């Protein structure tokens, strides 16, 4: 399918061409036409599927076609994190670059002055995080009474972050007659209930983003004691193939400690998490995207939804407590059809979490056995609240065993091992049960990623919608 088959106006098609998009992604192919026709939509999809364009294109086109460039806000997009909100606004700007539709973004953690000044001018599309928006509504800087398009993006994440009450209050300020689009990676019952109250006969689209993304990701697992993880990480970083590395830490404190320990090992890195100022987070992210820093250490809150072009490696320093988060984390790499590697560190204490992850992804992750810090059975000093051994508080920088510290030996190990099977997630959490009994556009929502029809051995070639590698676009150009 081509974009021009979707009734998209030439000005937007041209912008998509500039972006290097050759074909609509599955969610775009399914959602754009019904949205152009005015339907509400509930989409089971996460970042990485092209969902932003799926809703941004119809909104831009709708606003453009009415040509009512008055001082009213016509579209509101709510996103859970500042980073995601910024990215969404950038997407509106990219796809609408040949139009006169004006979009801005507002979020908390920075002073509101520049945002209220921007709001005083013409705004057609407002992208916002809920807290700051509510604040500015209460201060009467924002009038939502002319909203015609309302998007709730990453609704499950908003729920996790305790934002749903704010979202409900905001919905109270927008007209009931509107077009509403709700996107969520998972459909917890609270989101399903919310969707029933805010959507009007929505069409339902689900893509299995995770599997389509994950197919291109090589997954590896190292069993390693918690107090040796930093040594293993430093060892892996010797390999220049780890060109752009996002390290996930479970806690903010842990992220800061990793940065400190990596510095001691001679690897500069930057942490982003909720305790960092918005400016510091954005600066770190920009430096990382523009390849000025090689290693970014992040917590989930700061990193979910991030779209970083050409991220070669994701390292899960700690395994997540919730198995779905594994999929979100590794999905930061291997994006838009590019390949990537996800490396997980698993301590004795985390084996239960690993089991849950492997059950979710329906495969065993490829274990790298030959490395200098294999797990030892030495009893850990204390019991944690969870009943398992407590994590050591400090990193130890004990010297590494010489014989195996050469990274080359890992590579040999890797190539000698069978290749990790591509992941295909058809878990009920993500697809089948999510929309059980609902009407589905295209009739193949459970397996819409199958449209890629890719032989497993050569996924990349068959990612029909992947960016045109010959395109002028680069991360630094448009971010
Ligand atoms: P999203 O899920 O909206 O965050 O998009 C994920 C990534 O896919 C972004 O880098 C987009 O620029 C890219 N993308 C979106 N639509 C397409 C398309 N039709 N072809 C190629 N890349 C796309």
mmCIF file with all atom_site columns, C-alpha atoms in Angstrom, residues 214 217-226 228-230 232-233 236-237 242 244-251 254-255 258 262 295-300 303 311-334 340-347 350 353-354 356-358 360-361 365-366 391 395:
data_model
loop_
_atom_site.group_PDB
_atom_site.id
_atom_site.type_symbol
_atom_site.label_atom_id
_atom_site.label_alt_id
_atom_site.label_comp_id
_atom_site.label_asym_id
_atom_site.label_entity_id
_atom_site.label_seq_id
_atom_site.pdbx_PDB_ins_code
_atom_site.Cartn_x
_atom_site.Cartn_y
_atom_site.Cartn_z
_atom_site.occupancy
_atom_site.B_iso_or_equiv
_atom_site.pdbx_formal_charge
_atom_site.auth_seq_id
_atom_site.auth_comp_id
_atom_site.auth_asym_id
_atom_site.auth_atom_id
_atom_site.pdbx_PDB_model_num
ATOM 1  C CA . UNK A 1 214 ? 11.420 -7.301  18.399 1.00 0.00 ? 214 UNK A CA 1
ATOM 2  C CA . UNK A 1 217 ? 16.412 -7.388  17.835 1.00 0.00 ? 217 UNK A CA 1
ATOM 3  C CA . UNK A 1 218 ? 19.101 -9.840  18.878 1.00 0.00 ? 218 UNK A CA 1
ATOM 4  C CA . UNK A 1 219 ? 18.560 -10.750 22.520 1.00 0.00 ? 219 UNK A CA 1
ATOM 5  C CA . UNK A 1 220 ? 21.284 -11.936 24.875 1.00 0.00 ? 220 UNK A CA 1
ATOM 6  C CA . UNK A 1 221 ? 21.379 -12.842 28.525 1.00 0.00 ? 221 UNK A CA 1
ATOM 7  C CA . UNK A 1 222 ? 24.258 -12.820 30.986 1.00 0.00 ? 222 UNK A CA 1
ATOM 8  C CA . UNK A 1 223 ? 23.874 -14.488 34.353 1.00 0.00 ? 223 UNK A CA 1
ATOM 9  C CA . UNK A 1 224 ? 25.943 -12.290 36.651 1.00 0.00 ? 224 UNK A CA 1
ATOM 10 C CA . UNK A 1 225 ? 26.033 -11.428 40.341 1.00 0.00 ? 225 UNK A CA 1
ATOM 11 C CA . UNK A 1 226 ? 24.589 -8.021  41.112 1.00 0.00 ? 226 UNK A CA 1
ATOM 12 C CA . UNK A 1 228 ? 29.697 -7.720  39.270 1.00 0.00 ? 228 UNK A CA 1
ATOM 13 C CA . UNK A 1 229 ? 27.260 -6.165  36.839 1.00 0.00 ? 229 UNK A CA 1
ATOM 14 C CA . UNK A 1 230 ? 29.243 -2.950  36.608 1.00 0.00 ? 230 UNK A CA 1
ATOM 15 C CA . UNK A 1 232 ? 30.589 -6.818  33.089 1.00 0.00 ? 232 UNK A CA 1
ATOM 16 C CA . UNK A 1 233 ? 29.108 -3.635  31.679 1.00 0.00 ? 233 UNK A CA 1
ATOM 17 C CA . UNK A 1 236 ? 31.186 -5.082  27.211 1.00 0.00 ? 236 UNK A CA 1
ATOM 18 C CA . UNK A 1 237 ? 31.742 -1.392  26.558 1.00 0.00 ? 237 UNK A CA 1
ATOM 19 C CA . UNK A 1 242 ? 28.419 -0.999  21.170 1.00 0.00 ? 242 UNK A CA 1
ATOM 20 C CA . UNK A 1 244 ? 25.153 3.835   21.099 1.00 0.00 ? 244 UNK A CA 1
ATOM 21 C CA . UNK A 1 245 ? 24.069 2.253   24.352 1.00 0.00 ? 245 UNK A CA 1
ATOM 22 C CA . UNK A 1 246 ? 20.977 2.814   26.457 1.00 0.00 ? 246 UNK A CA 1
ATOM 23 C CA . UNK A 1 247 ? 21.363 1.257   29.916 1.00 0.00 ? 247 UNK A CA 1
ATOM 24 C CA . UNK A 1 248 ? 18.221 0.681   31.956 1.00 0.00 ? 248 UNK A CA 1
ATOM 25 C CA . UNK A 1 249 ? 18.344 0.893   35.703 1.00 0.00 ? 249 UNK A CA 1
ATOM 26 C CA . UNK A 1 250 ? 15.388 0.071   37.907 1.00 0.00 ? 250 UNK A CA 1
ATOM 27 C CA . UNK A 1 251 ? 15.894 3.077   40.195 1.00 0.00 ? 251 UNK A CA 1
ATOM 28 C CA . UNK A 1 254 ? 20.855 3.024   40.748 1.00 0.00 ? 254 UNK A CA 1
ATOM 29 C CA . UNK A 1 255 ? 21.155 5.020   37.510 1.00 0.00 ? 255 UNK A CA 1
ATOM 30 C CA . UNK A 1 258 ? 26.026 3.318   37.335 1.00 0.00 ? 258 UNK A CA 1
ATOM 31 C CA . UNK A 1 262 ? 31.280 3.884   34.686 1.00 0.00 ? 262 UNK A CA 1
ATOM 32 C CA . UNK A 1 295 ? 26.067 5.850   26.908 1.00 0.00 ? 295 UNK A CA 1
ATOM 33 C CA . UNK A 1 296 ? 22.761 6.987   28.381 1.00 0.00 ? 296 UNK A CA 1
ATOM 34 C CA . UNK A 1 297 ? 21.607 5.484   31.663 1.00 0.00 ? 297 UNK A CA 1
ATOM 35 C CA . UNK A 1 298 ? 17.867 5.763   32.196 1.00 0.00 ? 298 UNK A CA 1
ATOM 36 C CA . UNK A 1 299 ? 14.980 4.677   34.342 1.00 0.00 ? 299 UNK A CA 1
ATOM 37 C CA . UNK A 1 300 ? 11.801 3.473   32.659 1.00 0.00 ? 300 UNK A CA 1
ATOM 38 C CA . UNK A 1 303 ? 12.956 6.296   28.665 1.00 0.00 ? 303 UNK A CA 1
ATOM 39 C CA . UNK A 1 311 ? 20.371 2.904   18.870 1.00 0.00 ? 311 UNK A CA 1
ATOM 40 C CA . UNK A 1 312 ? 22.655 -0.116  18.599 1.00 0.00 ? 312 UNK A CA 1
ATOM 41 C CA . UNK A 1 313 ? 22.349 -1.612  22.083 1.00 0.00 ? 313 UNK A CA 1
ATOM 42 C CA . UNK A 1 314 ? 19.978 -1.653  25.003 1.00 0.00 ? 314 UNK A CA 1
ATOM 43 C CA . UNK A 1 315 ? 21.359 -3.054  28.239 1.00 0.00 ? 315 UNK A CA 1
ATOM 44 C CA . UNK A 1 316 ? 18.979 -4.143  30.956 1.00 0.00 ? 316 UNK A CA 1
ATOM 45 C CA . UNK A 1 317 ? 21.198 -3.705  33.948 1.00 0.00 ? 317 UNK A CA 1
ATOM 46 C CA . UNK A 1 318 ? 18.319 -4.781  36.181 1.00 0.00 ? 318 UNK A CA 1
ATOM 47 C CA . UNK A 1 319 ? 15.494 -6.977  34.997 1.00 0.00 ? 319 UNK A CA 1
ATOM 48 C CA . UNK A 1 320 ? 12.137 -5.249  35.242 1.00 0.00 ? 320 UNK A CA 1
ATOM 49 C CA . UNK A 1 321 ? 9.549  -6.328  37.818 1.00 0.00 ? 321 UNK A CA 1
ATOM 50 C CA . UNK A 1 322 ? 6.821  -6.291  35.180 1.00 0.00 ? 322 UNK A CA 1
ATOM 51 C CA . UNK A 1 323 ? 7.593  -8.549  32.201 1.00 0.00 ? 323 UNK A CA 1
ATOM 52 C CA . UNK A 1 324 ? 5.929  -6.255  29.638 1.00 0.00 ? 324 UNK A CA 1
ATOM 53 C CA . UNK A 1 325 ? 8.496  -3.610  30.536 1.00 0.00 ? 325 UNK A CA 1
ATOM 54 C CA . UNK A 1 326 ? 11.189 -5.904  29.156 1.00 0.00 ? 326 UNK A CA 1
ATOM 55 C CA . UNK A 1 327 ? 9.495  -5.652  25.806 1.00 0.00 ? 327 UNK A CA 1
ATOM 56 C CA . UNK A 1 328 ? 9.178  -1.875  26.057 1.00 0.00 ? 328 UNK A CA 1
ATOM 57 C CA . UNK A 1 329 ? 12.827 -1.561  27.000 1.00 0.00 ? 329 UNK A CA 1
ATOM 58 C CA . UNK A 1 330 ? 14.256 -3.725  24.272 1.00 0.00 ? 330 UNK A CA 1
ATOM 59 C CA . UNK A 1 331 ? 11.951 -1.999  21.793 1.00 0.00 ? 331 UNK A CA 1
ATOM 60 C CA . UNK A 1 332 ? 14.075 1.136   22.149 1.00 0.00 ? 332 UNK A CA 1
ATOM 61 C CA . UNK A 1 333 ? 16.505 -0.542  19.772 1.00 0.00 ? 333 UNK A CA 1
ATOM 62 C CA . UNK A 1 334 ? 15.722 -2.239  16.461 1.00 0.00 ? 334 UNK A CA 1
ATOM 63 C CA . UNK A 1 340 ? 19.757 -3.862  17.378 1.00 0.00 ? 340 UNK A CA 1
ATOM 64 C CA . UNK A 1 341 ? 20.929 -5.895  20.334 1.00 0.00 ? 341 UNK A CA 1
ATOM 65 C CA . UNK A 1 342 ? 19.319 -6.144  23.751 1.00 0.00 ? 342 UNK A CA 1
ATOM 66 C CA . UNK A 1 343 ? 21.537 -7.470  26.544 1.00 0.00 ? 343 UNK A CA 1
ATOM 67 C CA . UNK A 1 344 ? 20.039 -8.472  29.882 1.00 0.00 ? 344 UNK A CA 1
ATOM 68 C CA . UNK A 1 345 ? 21.909 -8.962  33.138 1.00 0.00 ? 345 UNK A CA 1
ATOM 69 C CA . UNK A 1 346 ? 20.327 -11.460 35.493 1.00 0.00 ? 346 UNK A CA 1
ATOM 70 C CA . UNK A 1 347 ? 21.341 -11.960 39.080 1.00 0.00 ? 347 UNK A CA 1
ATOM 71 C CA . UNK A 1 350 ? 16.186 -12.022 39.359 1.00 0.00 ? 350 UNK A CA 1
ATOM 72 C CA . UNK A 1 353 ? 11.604 -12.212 36.844 1.00 0.00 ? 353 UNK A CA 1
ATOM 73 C CA . UNK A 1 354 ? 13.465 -13.773 33.930 1.00 0.00 ? 354 UNK A CA 1
ATOM 74 C CA . UNK A 1 356 ? 8.111  -14.391 33.666 1.00 0.00 ? 356 UNK A CA 1
ATOM 75 C CA . UNK A 1 357 ? 9.736  -12.472 30.814 1.00 0.00 ? 357 UNK A CA 1
ATOM 76 C CA . UNK A 1 358 ? 10.513 -15.646 28.902 1.00 0.00 ? 358 UNK A CA 1
ATOM 77 C CA . UNK A 1 360 ? 5.667  -13.540 27.989 1.00 0.00 ? 360 UNK A CA 1
ATOM 78 C CA . UNK A 1 361 ? 7.918  -13.522 24.949 1.00 0.00 ? 361 UNK A CA 1
ATOM 79 C CA . UNK A 1 365 ? 16.766 -15.649 25.653 1.00 0.00 ? 365 UNK A CA 1
ATOM 80 C CA . UNK A 1 366 ? 20.128 -16.703 24.269 1.00 0.00 ? 366 UNK A CA 1
ATOM 81 C CA . UNK A 1 391 ? 21.188 -6.292  46.477 1.00 0.00 ? 391 UNK A CA 1
ATOM 82 C CA . UNK A 1 395 ? 29.573 -1.550  43.284 1.00 0.00 ? 395 UNK A CA 1
#
